[in-house]
Short mmCIF file of C-alpha atoms in Angstrom, two decimals:
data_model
loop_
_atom_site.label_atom_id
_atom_site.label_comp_id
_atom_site.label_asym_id
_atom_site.label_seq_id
_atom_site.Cartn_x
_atom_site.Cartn_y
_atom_site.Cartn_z
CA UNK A 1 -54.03 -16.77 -6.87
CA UNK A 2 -52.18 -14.66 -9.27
CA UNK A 3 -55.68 -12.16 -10.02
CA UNK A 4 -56.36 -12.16 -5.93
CA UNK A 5 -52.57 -10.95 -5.67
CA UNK A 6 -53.04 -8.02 -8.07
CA UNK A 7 -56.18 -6.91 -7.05
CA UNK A 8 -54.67 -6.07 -3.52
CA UNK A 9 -50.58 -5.11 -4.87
CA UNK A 10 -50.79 -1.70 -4.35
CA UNK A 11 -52.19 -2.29 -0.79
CA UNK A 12 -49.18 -4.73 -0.16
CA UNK A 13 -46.75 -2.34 -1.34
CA UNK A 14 -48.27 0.16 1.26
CA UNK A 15 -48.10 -2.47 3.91
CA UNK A 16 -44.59 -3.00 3.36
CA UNK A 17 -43.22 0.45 3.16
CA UNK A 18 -45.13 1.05 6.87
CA UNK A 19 -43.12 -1.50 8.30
CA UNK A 20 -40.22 -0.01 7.27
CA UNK A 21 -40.96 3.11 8.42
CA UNK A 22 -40.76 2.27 12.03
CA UNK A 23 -37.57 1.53 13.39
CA UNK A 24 -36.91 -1.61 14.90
CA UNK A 25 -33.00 -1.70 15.72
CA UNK A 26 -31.69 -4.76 17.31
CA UNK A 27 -29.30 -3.63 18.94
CA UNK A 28 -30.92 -1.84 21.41
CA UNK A 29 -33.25 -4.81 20.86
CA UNK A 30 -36.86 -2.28 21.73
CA UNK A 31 -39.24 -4.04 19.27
CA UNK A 32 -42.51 -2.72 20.89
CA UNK A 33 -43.85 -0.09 18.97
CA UNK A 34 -42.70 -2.00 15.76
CA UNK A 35 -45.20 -5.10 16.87
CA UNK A 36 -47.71 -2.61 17.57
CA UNK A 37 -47.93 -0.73 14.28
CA UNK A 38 -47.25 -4.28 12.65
CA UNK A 39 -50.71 -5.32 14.87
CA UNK A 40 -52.61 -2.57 13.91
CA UNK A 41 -51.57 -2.82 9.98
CA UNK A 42 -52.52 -6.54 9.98
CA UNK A 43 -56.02 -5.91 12.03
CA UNK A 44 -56.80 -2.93 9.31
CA UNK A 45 -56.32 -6.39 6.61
CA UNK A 46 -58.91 -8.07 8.65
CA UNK A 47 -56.64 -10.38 10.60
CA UNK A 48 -57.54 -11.21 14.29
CA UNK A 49 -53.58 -10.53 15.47
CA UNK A 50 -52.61 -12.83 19.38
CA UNK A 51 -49.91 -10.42 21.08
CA UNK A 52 -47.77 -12.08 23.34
CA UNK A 53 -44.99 -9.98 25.08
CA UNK A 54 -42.38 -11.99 26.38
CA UNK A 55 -41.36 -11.18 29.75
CA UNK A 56 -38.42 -8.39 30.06
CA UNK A 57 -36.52 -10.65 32.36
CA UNK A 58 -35.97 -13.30 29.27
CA UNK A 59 -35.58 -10.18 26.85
CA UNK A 60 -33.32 -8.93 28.89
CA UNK A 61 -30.99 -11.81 29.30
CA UNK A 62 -31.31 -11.93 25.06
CA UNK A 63 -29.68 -8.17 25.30
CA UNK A 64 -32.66 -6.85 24.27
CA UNK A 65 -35.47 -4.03 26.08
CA UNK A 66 -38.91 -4.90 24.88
CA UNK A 67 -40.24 -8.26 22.58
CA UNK A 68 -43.65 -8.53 21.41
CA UNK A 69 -44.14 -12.04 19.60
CA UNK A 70 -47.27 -11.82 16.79
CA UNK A 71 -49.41 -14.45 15.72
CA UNK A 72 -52.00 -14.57 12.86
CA UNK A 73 -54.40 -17.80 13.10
CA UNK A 74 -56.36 -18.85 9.99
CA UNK A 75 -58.16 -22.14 9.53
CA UNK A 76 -59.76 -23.75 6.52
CA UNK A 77 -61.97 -26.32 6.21
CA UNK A 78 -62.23 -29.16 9.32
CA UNK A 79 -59.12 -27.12 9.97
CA UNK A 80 -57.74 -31.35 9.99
CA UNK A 81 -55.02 -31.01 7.26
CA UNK A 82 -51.64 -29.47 8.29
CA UNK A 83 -50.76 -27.03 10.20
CA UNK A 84 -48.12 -24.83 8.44
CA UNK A 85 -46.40 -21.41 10.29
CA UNK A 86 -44.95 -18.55 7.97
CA UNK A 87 -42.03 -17.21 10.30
CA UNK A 88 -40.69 -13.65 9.32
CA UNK A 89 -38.83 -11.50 11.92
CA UNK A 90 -39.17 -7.87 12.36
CA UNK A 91 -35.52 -6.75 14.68
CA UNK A 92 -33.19 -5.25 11.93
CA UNK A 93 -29.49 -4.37 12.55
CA UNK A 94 -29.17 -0.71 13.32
CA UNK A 95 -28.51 1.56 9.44
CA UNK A 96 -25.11 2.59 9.98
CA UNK A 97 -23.23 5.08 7.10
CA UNK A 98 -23.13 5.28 4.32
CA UNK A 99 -26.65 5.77 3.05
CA UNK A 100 -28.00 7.49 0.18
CA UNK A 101 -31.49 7.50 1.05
CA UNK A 102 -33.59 7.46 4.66
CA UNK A 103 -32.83 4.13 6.26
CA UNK A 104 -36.67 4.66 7.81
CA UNK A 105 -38.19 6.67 4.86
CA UNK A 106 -39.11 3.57 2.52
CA UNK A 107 -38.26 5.17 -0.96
CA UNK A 108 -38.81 4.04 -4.40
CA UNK A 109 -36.78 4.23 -7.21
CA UNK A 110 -37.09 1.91 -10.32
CA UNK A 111 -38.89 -0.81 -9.18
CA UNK A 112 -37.21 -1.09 -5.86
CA UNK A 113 -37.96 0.17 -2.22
CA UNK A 114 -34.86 0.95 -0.45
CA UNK A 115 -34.79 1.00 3.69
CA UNK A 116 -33.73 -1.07 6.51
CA UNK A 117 -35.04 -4.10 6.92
CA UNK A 118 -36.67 -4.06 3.73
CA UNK A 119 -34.63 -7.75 2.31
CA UNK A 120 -34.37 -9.09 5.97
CA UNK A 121 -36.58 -9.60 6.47
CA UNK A 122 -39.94 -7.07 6.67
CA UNK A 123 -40.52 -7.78 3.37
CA UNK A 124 -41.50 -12.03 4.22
CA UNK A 125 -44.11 -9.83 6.61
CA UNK A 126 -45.68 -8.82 3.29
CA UNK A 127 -45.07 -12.05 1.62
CA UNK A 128 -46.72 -13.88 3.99
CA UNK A 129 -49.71 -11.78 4.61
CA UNK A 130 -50.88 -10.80 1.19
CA UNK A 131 -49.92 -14.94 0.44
CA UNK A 132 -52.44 -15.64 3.14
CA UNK A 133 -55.34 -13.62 1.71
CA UNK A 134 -54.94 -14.54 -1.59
CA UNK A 135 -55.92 -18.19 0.12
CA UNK A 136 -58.66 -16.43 2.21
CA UNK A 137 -59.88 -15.17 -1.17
CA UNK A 138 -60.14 -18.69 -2.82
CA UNK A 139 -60.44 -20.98 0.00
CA UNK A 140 -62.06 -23.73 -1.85
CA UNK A 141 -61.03 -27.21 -1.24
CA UNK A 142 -58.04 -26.24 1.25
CA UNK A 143 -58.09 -28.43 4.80
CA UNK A 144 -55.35 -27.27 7.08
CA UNK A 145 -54.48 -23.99 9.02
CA UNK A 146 -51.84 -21.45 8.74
CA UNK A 147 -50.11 -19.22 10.86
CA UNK A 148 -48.23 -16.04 10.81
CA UNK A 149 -45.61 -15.99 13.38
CA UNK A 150 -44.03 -12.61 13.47
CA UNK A 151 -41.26 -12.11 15.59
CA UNK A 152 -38.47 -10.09 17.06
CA UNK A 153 -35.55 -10.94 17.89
CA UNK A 154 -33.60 -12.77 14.93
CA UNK A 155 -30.79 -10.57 15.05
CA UNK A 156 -30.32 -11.04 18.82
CA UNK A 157 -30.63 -15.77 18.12
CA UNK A 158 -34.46 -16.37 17.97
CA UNK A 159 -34.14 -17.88 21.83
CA UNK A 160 -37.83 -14.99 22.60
CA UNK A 161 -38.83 -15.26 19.50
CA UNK A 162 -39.08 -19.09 17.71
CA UNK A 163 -38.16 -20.34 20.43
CA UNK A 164 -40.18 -19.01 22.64
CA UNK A 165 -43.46 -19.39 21.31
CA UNK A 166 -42.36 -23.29 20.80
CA UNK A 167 -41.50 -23.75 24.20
CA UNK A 168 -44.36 -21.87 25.51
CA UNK A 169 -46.49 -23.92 23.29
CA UNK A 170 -48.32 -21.45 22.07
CA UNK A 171 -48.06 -22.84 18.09
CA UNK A 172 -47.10 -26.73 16.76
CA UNK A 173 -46.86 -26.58 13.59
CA UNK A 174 -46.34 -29.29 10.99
CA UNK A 175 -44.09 -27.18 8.55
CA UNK A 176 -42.48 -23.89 8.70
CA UNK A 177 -41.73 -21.78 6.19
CA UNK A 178 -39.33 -19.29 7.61
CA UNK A 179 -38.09 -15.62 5.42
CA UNK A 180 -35.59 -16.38 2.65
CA UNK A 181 -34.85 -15.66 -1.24
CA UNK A 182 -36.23 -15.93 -4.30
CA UNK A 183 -34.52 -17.71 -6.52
CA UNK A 184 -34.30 -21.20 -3.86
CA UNK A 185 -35.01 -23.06 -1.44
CA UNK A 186 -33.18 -23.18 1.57
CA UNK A 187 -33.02 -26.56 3.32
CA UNK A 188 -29.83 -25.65 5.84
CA UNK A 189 -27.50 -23.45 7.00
CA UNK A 190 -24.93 -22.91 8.87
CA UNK A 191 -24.51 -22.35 12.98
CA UNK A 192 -22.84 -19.97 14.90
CA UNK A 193 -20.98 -19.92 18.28
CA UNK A 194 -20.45 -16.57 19.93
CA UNK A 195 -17.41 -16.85 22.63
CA UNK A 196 -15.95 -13.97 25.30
CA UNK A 197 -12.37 -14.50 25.81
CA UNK A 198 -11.00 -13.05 29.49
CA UNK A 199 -7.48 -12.52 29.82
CA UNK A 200 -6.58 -10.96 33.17
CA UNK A 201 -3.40 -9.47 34.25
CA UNK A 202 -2.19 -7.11 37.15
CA UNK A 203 -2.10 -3.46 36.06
CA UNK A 204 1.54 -1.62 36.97
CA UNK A 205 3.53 1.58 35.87
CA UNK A 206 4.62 1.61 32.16
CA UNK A 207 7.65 3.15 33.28
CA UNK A 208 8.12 -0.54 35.44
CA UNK A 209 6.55 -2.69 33.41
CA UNK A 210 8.19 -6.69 34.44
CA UNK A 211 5.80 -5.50 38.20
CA UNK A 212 2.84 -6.20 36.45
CA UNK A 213 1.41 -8.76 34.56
CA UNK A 214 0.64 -8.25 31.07
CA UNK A 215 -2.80 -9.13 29.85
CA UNK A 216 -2.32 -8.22 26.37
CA UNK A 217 1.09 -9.75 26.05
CA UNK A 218 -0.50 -13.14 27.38
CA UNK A 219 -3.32 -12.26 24.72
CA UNK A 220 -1.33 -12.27 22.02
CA UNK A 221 -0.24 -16.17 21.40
CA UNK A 222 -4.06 -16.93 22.04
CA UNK A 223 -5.07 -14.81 19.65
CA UNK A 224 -2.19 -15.93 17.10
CA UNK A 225 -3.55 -19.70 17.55
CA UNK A 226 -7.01 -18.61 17.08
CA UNK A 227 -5.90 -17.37 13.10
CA UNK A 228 -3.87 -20.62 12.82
CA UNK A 229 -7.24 -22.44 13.04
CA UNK A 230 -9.10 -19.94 10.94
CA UNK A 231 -6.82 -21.15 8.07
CA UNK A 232 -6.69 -24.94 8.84
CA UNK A 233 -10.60 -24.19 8.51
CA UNK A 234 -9.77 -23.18 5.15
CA UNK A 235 -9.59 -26.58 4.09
CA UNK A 236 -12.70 -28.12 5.74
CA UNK A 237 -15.69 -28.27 3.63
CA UNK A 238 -19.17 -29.17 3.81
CA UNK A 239 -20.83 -31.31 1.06
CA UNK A 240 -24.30 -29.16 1.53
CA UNK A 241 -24.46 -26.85 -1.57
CA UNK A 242 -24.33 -23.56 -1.09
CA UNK A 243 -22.35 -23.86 1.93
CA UNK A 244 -18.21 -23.33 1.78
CA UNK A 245 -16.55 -23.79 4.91
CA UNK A 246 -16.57 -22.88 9.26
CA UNK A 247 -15.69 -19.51 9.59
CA UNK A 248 -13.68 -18.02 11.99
CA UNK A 249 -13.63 -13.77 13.38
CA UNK A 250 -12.26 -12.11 15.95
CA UNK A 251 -14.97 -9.62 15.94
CA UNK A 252 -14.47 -7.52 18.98
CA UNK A 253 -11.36 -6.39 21.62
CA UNK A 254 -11.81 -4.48 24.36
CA UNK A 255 -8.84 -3.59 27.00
CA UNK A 256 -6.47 -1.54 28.83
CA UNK A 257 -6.68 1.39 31.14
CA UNK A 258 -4.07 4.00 29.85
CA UNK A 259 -1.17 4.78 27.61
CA UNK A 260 1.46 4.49 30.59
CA UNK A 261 -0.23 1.62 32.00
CA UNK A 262 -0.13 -1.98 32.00
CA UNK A 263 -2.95 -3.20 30.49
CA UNK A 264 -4.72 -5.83 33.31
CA UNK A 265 -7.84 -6.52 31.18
CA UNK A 266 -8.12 -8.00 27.60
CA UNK A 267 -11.35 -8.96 26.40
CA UNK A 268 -12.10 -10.12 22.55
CA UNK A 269 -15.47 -12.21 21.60
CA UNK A 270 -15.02 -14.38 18.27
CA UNK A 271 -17.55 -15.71 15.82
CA UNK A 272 -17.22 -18.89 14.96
CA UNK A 273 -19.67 -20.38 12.30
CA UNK A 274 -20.94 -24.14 11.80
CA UNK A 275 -21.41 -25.87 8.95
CA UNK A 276 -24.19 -28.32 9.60
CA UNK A 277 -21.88 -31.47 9.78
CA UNK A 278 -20.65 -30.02 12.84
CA UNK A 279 -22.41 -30.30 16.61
CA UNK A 280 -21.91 -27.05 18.29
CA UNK A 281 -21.34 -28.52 21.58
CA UNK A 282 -17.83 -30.25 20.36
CA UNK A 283 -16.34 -27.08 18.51
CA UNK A 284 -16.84 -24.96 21.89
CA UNK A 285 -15.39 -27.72 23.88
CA UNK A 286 -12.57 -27.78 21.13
CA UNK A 287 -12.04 -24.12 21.37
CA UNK A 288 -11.80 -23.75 25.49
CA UNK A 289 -8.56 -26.64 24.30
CA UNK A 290 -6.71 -24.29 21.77
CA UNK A 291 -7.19 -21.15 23.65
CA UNK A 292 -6.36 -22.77 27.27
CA UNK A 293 -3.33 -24.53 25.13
CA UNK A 294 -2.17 -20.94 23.95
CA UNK A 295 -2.98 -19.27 27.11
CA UNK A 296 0.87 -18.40 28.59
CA UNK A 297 1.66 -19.94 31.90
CA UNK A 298 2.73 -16.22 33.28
CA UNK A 299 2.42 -16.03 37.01
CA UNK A 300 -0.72 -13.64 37.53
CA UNK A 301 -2.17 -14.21 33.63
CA UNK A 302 -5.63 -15.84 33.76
CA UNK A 303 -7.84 -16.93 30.87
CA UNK A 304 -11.69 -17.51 31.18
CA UNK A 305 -14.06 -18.68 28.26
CA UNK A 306 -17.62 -18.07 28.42
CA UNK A 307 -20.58 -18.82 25.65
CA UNK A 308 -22.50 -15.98 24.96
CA UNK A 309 -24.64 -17.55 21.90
CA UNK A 310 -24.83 -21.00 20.17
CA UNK A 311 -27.08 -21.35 17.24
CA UNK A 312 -26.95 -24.94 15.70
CA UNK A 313 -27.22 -25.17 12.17
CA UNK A 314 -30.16 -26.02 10.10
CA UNK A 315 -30.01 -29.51 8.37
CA UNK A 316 -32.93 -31.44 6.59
CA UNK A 317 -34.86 -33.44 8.19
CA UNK A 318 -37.77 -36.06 7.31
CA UNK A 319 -40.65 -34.36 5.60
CA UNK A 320 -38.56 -31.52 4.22
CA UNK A 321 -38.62 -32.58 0.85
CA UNK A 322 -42.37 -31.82 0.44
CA UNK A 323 -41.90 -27.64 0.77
CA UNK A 324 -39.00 -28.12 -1.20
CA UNK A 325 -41.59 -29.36 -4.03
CA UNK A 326 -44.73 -27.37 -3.19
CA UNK A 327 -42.70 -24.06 -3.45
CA UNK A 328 -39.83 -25.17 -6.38
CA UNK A 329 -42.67 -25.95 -9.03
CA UNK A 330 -44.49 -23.10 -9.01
CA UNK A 331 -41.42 -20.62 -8.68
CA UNK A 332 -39.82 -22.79 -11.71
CA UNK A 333 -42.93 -21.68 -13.12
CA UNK A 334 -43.53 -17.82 -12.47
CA UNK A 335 -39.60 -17.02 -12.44
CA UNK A 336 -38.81 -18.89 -15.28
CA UNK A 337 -35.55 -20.38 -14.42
CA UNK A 338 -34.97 -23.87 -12.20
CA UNK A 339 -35.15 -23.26 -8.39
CA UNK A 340 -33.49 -26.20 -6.34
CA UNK A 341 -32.73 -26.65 -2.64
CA UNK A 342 -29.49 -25.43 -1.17
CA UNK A 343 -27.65 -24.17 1.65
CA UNK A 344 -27.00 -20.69 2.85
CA UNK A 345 -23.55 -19.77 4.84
CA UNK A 346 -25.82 -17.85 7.17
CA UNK A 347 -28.05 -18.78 10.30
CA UNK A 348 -31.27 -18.14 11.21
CA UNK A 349 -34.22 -18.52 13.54
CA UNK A 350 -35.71 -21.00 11.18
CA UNK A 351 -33.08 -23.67 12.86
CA UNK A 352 -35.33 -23.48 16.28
CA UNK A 353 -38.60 -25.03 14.25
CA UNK A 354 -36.67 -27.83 13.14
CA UNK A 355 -35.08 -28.37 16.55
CA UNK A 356 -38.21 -28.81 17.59
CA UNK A 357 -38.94 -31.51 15.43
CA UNK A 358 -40.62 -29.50 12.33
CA UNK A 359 -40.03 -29.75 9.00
CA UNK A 360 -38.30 -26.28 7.95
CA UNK A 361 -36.78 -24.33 4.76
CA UNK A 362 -36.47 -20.99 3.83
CA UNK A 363 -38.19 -19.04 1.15
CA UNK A 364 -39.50 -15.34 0.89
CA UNK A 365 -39.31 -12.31 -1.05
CA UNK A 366 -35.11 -12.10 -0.62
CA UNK A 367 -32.76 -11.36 -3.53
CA UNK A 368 -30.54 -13.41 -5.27
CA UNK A 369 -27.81 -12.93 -2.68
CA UNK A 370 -27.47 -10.86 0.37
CA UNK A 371 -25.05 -8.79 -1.19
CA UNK A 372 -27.69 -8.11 -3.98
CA UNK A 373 -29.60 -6.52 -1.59
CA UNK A 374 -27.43 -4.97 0.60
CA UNK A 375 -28.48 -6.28 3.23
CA UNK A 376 -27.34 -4.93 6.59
CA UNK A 377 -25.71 -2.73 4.41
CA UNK A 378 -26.10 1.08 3.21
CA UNK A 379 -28.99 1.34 0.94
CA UNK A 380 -30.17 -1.85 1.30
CA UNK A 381 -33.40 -2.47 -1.50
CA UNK A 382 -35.83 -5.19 -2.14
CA UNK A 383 -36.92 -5.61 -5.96
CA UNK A 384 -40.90 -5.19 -6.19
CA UNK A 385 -41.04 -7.80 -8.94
CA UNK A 386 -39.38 -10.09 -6.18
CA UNK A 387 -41.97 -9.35 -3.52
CA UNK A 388 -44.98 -9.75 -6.07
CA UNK A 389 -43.27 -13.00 -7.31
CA UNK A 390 -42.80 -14.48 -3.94
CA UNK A 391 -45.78 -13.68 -2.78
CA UNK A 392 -47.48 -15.50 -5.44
CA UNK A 393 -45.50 -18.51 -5.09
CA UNK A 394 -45.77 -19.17 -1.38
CA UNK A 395 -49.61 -18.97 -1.61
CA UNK A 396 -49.49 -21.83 -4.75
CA UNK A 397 -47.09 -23.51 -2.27
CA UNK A 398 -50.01 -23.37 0.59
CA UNK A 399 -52.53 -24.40 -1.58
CA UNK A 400 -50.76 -27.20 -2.78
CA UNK A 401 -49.96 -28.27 0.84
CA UNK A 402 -53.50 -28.07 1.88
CA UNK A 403 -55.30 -29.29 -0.38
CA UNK A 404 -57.03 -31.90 0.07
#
């Protein structure tokens, strides 16, 4: 694998840094021309590439303008061994300050390319492409298929990306590998819940302000009970390594009409993330309590809860414990140092393939940590020693799980 790798670096290198090139923001969420160029690169490798846009009524409830899902079919031998998808998704967070270099212009410096998206996750697009025709190189004794899925819309949940190609059945796998680091294995992570928090009030003069009924007055104790319980989170901790504690932001507040008014509006949405011992359904339901508890009974105040995202966390599941294996030995081997399964305080899309039943982890051409990278940070950079590493391992790890 490792001479089939080589002989086509420079090409993957190439590959990579045209990906980055093209913006793919999420938000706005418009993915299209990103799929396309991604398409055309992957056809130019020799890969027959399936489009399928998801319709812009489901994108559009997702908050996003245009999805175009990707998937790479390749079979070997009877094609009667397992099935295994390589998920990578293309939707980046937008560049923000900061930068030093073009966010879109895909620059090396010593050893590294620096752009968006470049660590999270358009390199795994590399990974698992070049991984793929190092097998297509040296298909000999392999039984099984794999697929690329390529998707958009990670940043925005994975409900038209994953998700949607499950659902649709357009792929059943029977492993995913979905874009990760380096240096482990991921076997879970954590959830997220995304809530909107409504407090209305009646608007009135500032210079009469006991007419009116003030919304961010009555927001105040909600939001002061919100931090109590980010604290008492403090102390609750999961046993998954790698994993600390639930999380809890007040990300966003939006509210009032003018200096000399009473504000009749206050709106705030709050992140709250999941460590995998917890079922997302009970900490909403336990959140509507504490913020309905805190909510003032002032005559015209009212308070309205509404779920804009819940992402369950990844756990393992049965069958796990082979990718774990397939990948671990040879990146013990090629990185020199002992790679083990863990847990990573993030979430991902990779949680909707194991929802669905599939055995799931998490490995690509990521750094150590996220803040290594700077990911969805300024300047964020993906090591080329990383890429080439990865790239050899998850082929070994394919080979290994299709052989027969």
């Amino acid at each position: 694998m490792k001479a089939a790798i080589e002989a086509r670096w420079a090409e993957e290198v190439e590959f990579l840094k045209e990906l980055v090139k093209v913006p793919s923001d999420n938000p706005p969420g418009d993915c299209e021309a990103h799929a396309e160029r991604t398409a055309e690169l992957l056809q130019g490798l020799g890969f027959k590439v399936e489009q399928h846009p998801v319709p812009e009524p489901f994108v559009r409830q997702n908050g996003m303008r245009s999805v175009t899902n990707l998937i790479v079919r390749q079979v070997f031998g009877a094609g009667t061994g397992p099935t295994i998808a390589l998920n990578s998704h293309g939707d980046v967070v937008p560049p923000g300050d900061g930068w030093t270099t073009d966010p879109y212009g895909a620059e090396e410096h010593g050893g590294e390319i620096y752009g968006r998206g470049v660590a999270v996750s358009k390199s795994d697009f590399a990974t698992y492409a070049f991984a793929l025709l190092a097998l297509i190189a040296e298909p000999e004794g392999l039984n099984g298929a794999v697929e690329l899925h390529l998707t958009y819309d990670e940043e925005a949940g994975g409900f038209v990306g994953p998700k949607w190609l499950i659902e649709q059945e357009l792929t059943k796998p029977d492993y995913a590998i979905s874009a990760g680091f380096s240096y482990a294995v991921t076997t879970a992570h954590n959830g997220c819940l995304h809530l909107e928090v409504v407090v209305r009030g009646r608007q009135a003069h500032a210079a009469m302000p006991e007419t009116g009924a003030d919304a961010l007055e009555a927001a105040m104790p909600i939001l002061s009970a919100l931090y109590a319980e980010r604290h008492r989170l403090h102390g609750v901790h999961s046993a998954q390594k790698g994993i600390d504690t639930p999380k809890l932001t007040v990300g966003l507040i939006n509210g009032g009409i003018n200096t000399n008014v009473v504000p009749d509006r206050i709106t705030f949405r709050l992140d709250r993330r999941l460590i995998p011992e917890e079922d997302g359904a009970v900490v909403e339901e336990q959140l509507r309590d504490l913020i309905l508890a805190a909510a003032p009974q002032t005559e015209g105040i009212e308070v309205e809860c509404r779920r804009i995202m819940l992402a369950e966390p990844l756990r393992p599941r049965e069958g796990t414990e082979a990718l774990v294996k397939a990948l671990a030995i040879p990146a013990e081997a090629i990185l020199g140092e002992p790679i083990g399964a863990t847990g990573a305080p993030l979430y991902t899309d990779a949680r909707h393939y194991s929802e669905a039943g599939i055995p799931t982890v998490l490995y690509g051409a990521g750094p150590r940590s996220i803040l290594e990278a700077n990911a969805h940070g300024a300047d964020e950079h993906l090591k080329l020693s990383d890429l080439k590493a990865a790239t050899e391992i998850v082929a070994l790890a394919l080979k290994d799980l299709l052989s027969e």
